[in-house]
Amino acid sequence: MARVIFIFLSLFLPTCSLAAKPTNIDYTFLDISFKEFLNRVSHDKVVVEDGCCWLIYSKGIHIMTIGDKNSLNDKIVKSIDIYSPTYNVLRHTRVGMSAAEIIKTYPNSVLDYDDEDGYEYFAPKSLQKFTNSGGFYICVLLTVADGSSTVNLDPTYPSRRFRHNAKTIAISIYKFSM
């Protein structure tokens, strides 16, 4: 009788995997369904921002945001914003890295500025990847200076002079289609 109950329950209960989820986020996390994305990352809460994105939480902390660039109509991941140092991005990059660490890892990087969104960032060329469909994947490291209004030490952008103690506060990976 116990065997019959176990078989019956196993047919109807969702399965739980005890295996740890990977902590490396890369370009393979783009162009998949939101559901598949959530199956690949550890989380305990998702908040849907209507027409915008899904906010993903773990232990009460906002760890990442995913978007589809189509007002949530198709729910295919086109952008990922990572806010947690728990995740390595493209194996060598994580939130919390200093500008000095970024330059050590990606020596040809320059600090740039996004006029539209008003943030300073690094976008190492080695992290940009063209796709077969004519678009490309972009990885951007958003930075903030400790106690300063700007990371840049020059009056213009792009710049190779910046505060080396500035920290990466978010990493964005997205697909840009032409």
Short mmCIF file of C-alpha atoms in Angstrom, two decimals:
data_model
loop_
_atom_site.label_atom_id
_atom_site.label_comp_id
_atom_site.label_asym_id
_atom_site.label_seq_id
_atom_site.Cartn_x
_atom_site.Cartn_y
_atom_site.Cartn_z
CA MET A 1 0.00 0.00 0.00
CA ALA A 2 2.81 2.45 0.83
CA ARG A 3 4.33 1.90 -2.60
CA VAL A 4 1.04 2.79 -4.31
CA ILE A 5 0.69 6.02 -2.31
CA PHE A 6 4.27 7.05 -3.11
CA ILE A 7 3.74 6.47 -6.82
CA PHE A 8 0.44 8.34 -6.72
CA LEU A 9 1.96 11.33 -4.91
CA SER A 10 5.02 11.44 -7.14
CA LEU A 11 2.78 11.76 -10.18
CA PHE A 12 1.04 14.87 -8.86
CA LEU A 13 3.53 16.71 -6.67
CA PRO A 14 6.05 19.06 -8.30
CA THR A 15 9.59 17.81 -8.19
CA CYS A 16 12.19 19.71 -6.22
CA SER A 17 15.80 19.65 -7.21
CA LEU A 18 18.31 19.71 -4.39
CA ALA A 19 21.13 20.57 -6.78
CA ALA A 20 22.54 24.07 -6.43
CA LYS A 21 21.65 26.54 -9.17
CA PRO A 22 24.58 27.98 -11.15
CA THR A 23 25.86 31.35 -10.01
CA ASN A 24 27.32 32.33 -13.37
CA ILE A 25 25.14 34.48 -15.63
CA ASP A 26 26.12 34.71 -19.29
CA TYR A 27 24.63 35.34 -22.73
CA THR A 28 22.87 31.94 -22.70
CA PHE A 29 20.42 33.49 -20.20
CA LEU A 30 19.16 35.80 -22.98
CA ASP A 31 16.56 34.74 -25.55
CA ILE A 32 14.99 32.19 -23.20
CA SER A 33 11.54 32.34 -21.63
CA PHE A 34 11.08 34.08 -18.30
CA LYS A 35 9.99 30.73 -16.84
CA GLU A 36 13.18 28.99 -18.00
CA PHE A 37 15.25 31.89 -16.61
CA LEU A 38 13.59 31.53 -13.21
CA ASN A 39 14.32 27.79 -13.28
CA ARG A 40 18.02 28.60 -13.72
CA VAL A 41 18.47 31.08 -10.83
CA SER A 42 17.88 30.77 -7.11
CA HIS A 43 15.07 33.02 -5.94
CA ASP A 44 12.14 33.07 -3.56
CA LYS A 45 9.99 35.92 -4.87
CA VAL A 46 9.12 37.59 -8.18
CA VAL A 47 7.38 40.96 -8.44
CA VAL A 48 5.87 41.83 -11.82
CA GLU A 49 6.05 45.49 -12.80
CA ASP A 50 3.23 45.83 -15.33
CA GLY A 51 4.47 46.62 -18.83
CA CYS A 52 8.07 46.75 -17.63
CA CYS A 53 9.91 43.89 -16.06
CA TRP A 54 10.11 41.19 -13.43
CA LEU A 55 11.97 41.96 -10.19
CA ILE A 56 13.61 38.86 -8.73
CA TYR A 57 14.29 38.55 -5.00
CA SER A 58 16.21 36.16 -2.80
CA LYS A 59 15.93 36.31 1.00
CA GLY A 60 14.16 39.66 0.75
CA ILE A 61 16.89 41.27 -1.39
CA HIS A 62 16.32 42.48 -4.96
CA ILE A 63 19.00 40.49 -6.80
CA MET A 64 18.08 41.07 -10.45
CA THR A 65 15.56 42.38 -12.95
CA ILE A 66 14.64 40.82 -16.28
CA GLY A 67 12.84 42.45 -19.19
CA ASP A 68 11.66 41.50 -22.65
CA LYS A 69 11.83 44.91 -24.38
CA ASN A 70 8.26 44.30 -25.54
CA SER A 71 6.16 45.56 -22.59
CA LEU A 72 6.05 42.01 -21.18
CA ASN A 73 4.09 40.76 -24.17
CA ASP A 74 6.35 37.87 -25.18
CA LYS A 75 8.24 37.20 -21.90
CA ILE A 76 11.48 36.29 -23.69
CA VAL A 77 14.50 37.60 -21.77
CA LYS A 78 16.22 40.43 -23.66
CA SER A 79 17.74 42.27 -20.69
CA ILE A 80 19.13 41.26 -17.31
CA ASP A 81 20.18 43.70 -14.59
CA ILE A 82 22.13 42.04 -11.80
CA TYR A 83 22.47 43.71 -8.38
CA SER A 84 23.83 40.84 -6.28
CA PRO A 85 27.53 40.04 -5.78
CA THR A 86 26.48 36.39 -5.49
CA TYR A 87 26.42 36.05 -9.28
CA ASN A 88 29.47 36.05 -11.52
CA VAL A 89 28.73 37.60 -14.87
CA LEU A 90 30.58 36.10 -17.82
CA ARG A 91 32.77 34.29 -15.26
CA HIS A 92 35.09 37.17 -14.33
CA THR A 93 32.83 40.04 -13.33
CA ARG A 94 30.57 40.66 -10.35
CA VAL A 95 28.72 43.44 -8.60
CA GLY A 96 30.95 45.08 -6.01
CA MET A 97 34.13 45.02 -8.11
CA SER A 98 36.11 48.23 -7.87
CA ALA A 99 37.04 50.26 -10.93
CA ALA A 100 40.64 49.18 -10.28
CA GLU A 101 39.59 45.50 -10.46
CA ILE A 102 37.67 46.15 -13.68
CA ILE A 103 40.74 47.72 -15.29
CA LYS A 104 42.93 44.86 -14.07
CA THR A 105 40.51 42.33 -15.62
CA TYR A 106 39.71 44.40 -18.73
CA PRO A 107 42.78 46.65 -19.25
CA ASN A 108 41.51 48.47 -22.34
CA SER A 109 38.27 49.63 -20.72
CA VAL A 110 37.29 53.27 -20.51
CA LEU A 111 34.71 55.00 -18.34
CA ASP A 112 31.77 56.36 -20.29
CA TYR A 113 28.52 58.19 -19.55
CA ASP A 114 24.93 57.48 -20.59
CA ASP A 115 23.24 60.84 -21.24
CA GLU A 116 19.78 59.30 -21.39
CA ASP A 117 19.88 57.45 -18.07
CA GLY A 118 22.53 59.57 -16.35
CA TYR A 119 25.00 56.93 -15.18
CA GLU A 120 28.69 56.22 -15.60
CA TYR A 121 29.70 52.79 -16.83
CA PHE A 122 32.35 50.52 -18.27
CA ALA A 123 31.49 48.43 -21.34
CA PRO A 124 34.61 46.34 -22.04
CA LYS A 125 34.83 45.48 -25.74
CA SER A 126 35.81 41.92 -24.87
CA LEU A 127 32.35 41.48 -23.30
CA GLN A 128 30.47 42.53 -26.44
CA LYS A 129 29.45 39.71 -28.75
CA PHE A 130 27.82 39.76 -32.19
CA THR A 131 24.94 37.37 -32.87
CA ASN A 132 24.11 35.41 -36.01
CA SER A 133 20.92 37.46 -36.44
CA GLY A 134 22.80 40.74 -36.92
CA GLY A 135 22.39 42.08 -33.39
CA PHE A 136 24.81 41.96 -30.54
CA TYR A 137 24.99 41.22 -26.84
CA ILE A 138 26.25 43.96 -24.58
CA CYS A 139 27.52 43.79 -21.03
CA VAL A 140 27.66 47.08 -19.12
CA LEU A 141 29.09 47.61 -15.64
CA LEU A 142 27.37 50.51 -13.85
CA THR A 143 29.56 52.30 -11.33
CA VAL A 144 29.23 54.68 -8.41
CA ALA A 145 31.95 56.54 -6.51
CA ASP A 146 32.12 56.17 -2.75
CA GLY A 147 30.95 59.50 -1.33
CA SER A 148 31.45 61.32 -4.65
CA SER A 149 29.02 62.49 -7.27
CA THR A 150 31.13 61.20 -10.14
CA VAL A 151 33.62 58.46 -10.90
CA ASN A 152 35.28 60.45 -13.68
CA LEU A 153 38.28 62.68 -12.93
CA ASP A 154 38.24 64.24 -16.42
CA PRO A 155 35.73 66.79 -17.72
CA THR A 156 34.92 64.62 -20.77
CA TYR A 157 33.98 61.06 -21.67
CA PRO A 158 35.20 58.48 -22.51
CA SER A 159 37.90 58.68 -19.89
CA ARG A 160 40.82 56.63 -18.61
CA ARG A 161 41.07 58.80 -15.45
CA PHE A 162 38.60 57.84 -12.76
CA ARG A 163 38.28 57.03 -9.08
CA HIS A 164 39.73 53.56 -8.63
CA ASN A 165 37.71 52.98 -5.46
CA ALA A 166 34.42 53.33 -7.39
CA LYS A 167 32.28 50.21 -7.12
CA THR A 168 30.22 48.30 -9.63
CA ILE A 169 26.63 48.64 -8.40
CA ALA A 170 24.91 46.72 -11.20
CA ILE A 171 25.76 44.73 -14.28
CA SER A 172 23.46 44.80 -17.29
CA ILE A 173 23.45 42.23 -20.04
CA TYR A 174 21.13 42.81 -22.94
CA LYS A 175 20.53 41.97 -26.54
CA PHE A 176 20.59 44.87 -28.95
CA SER A 177 18.91 44.15 -32.27
CA MET A 178 19.57 46.16 -35.37
#
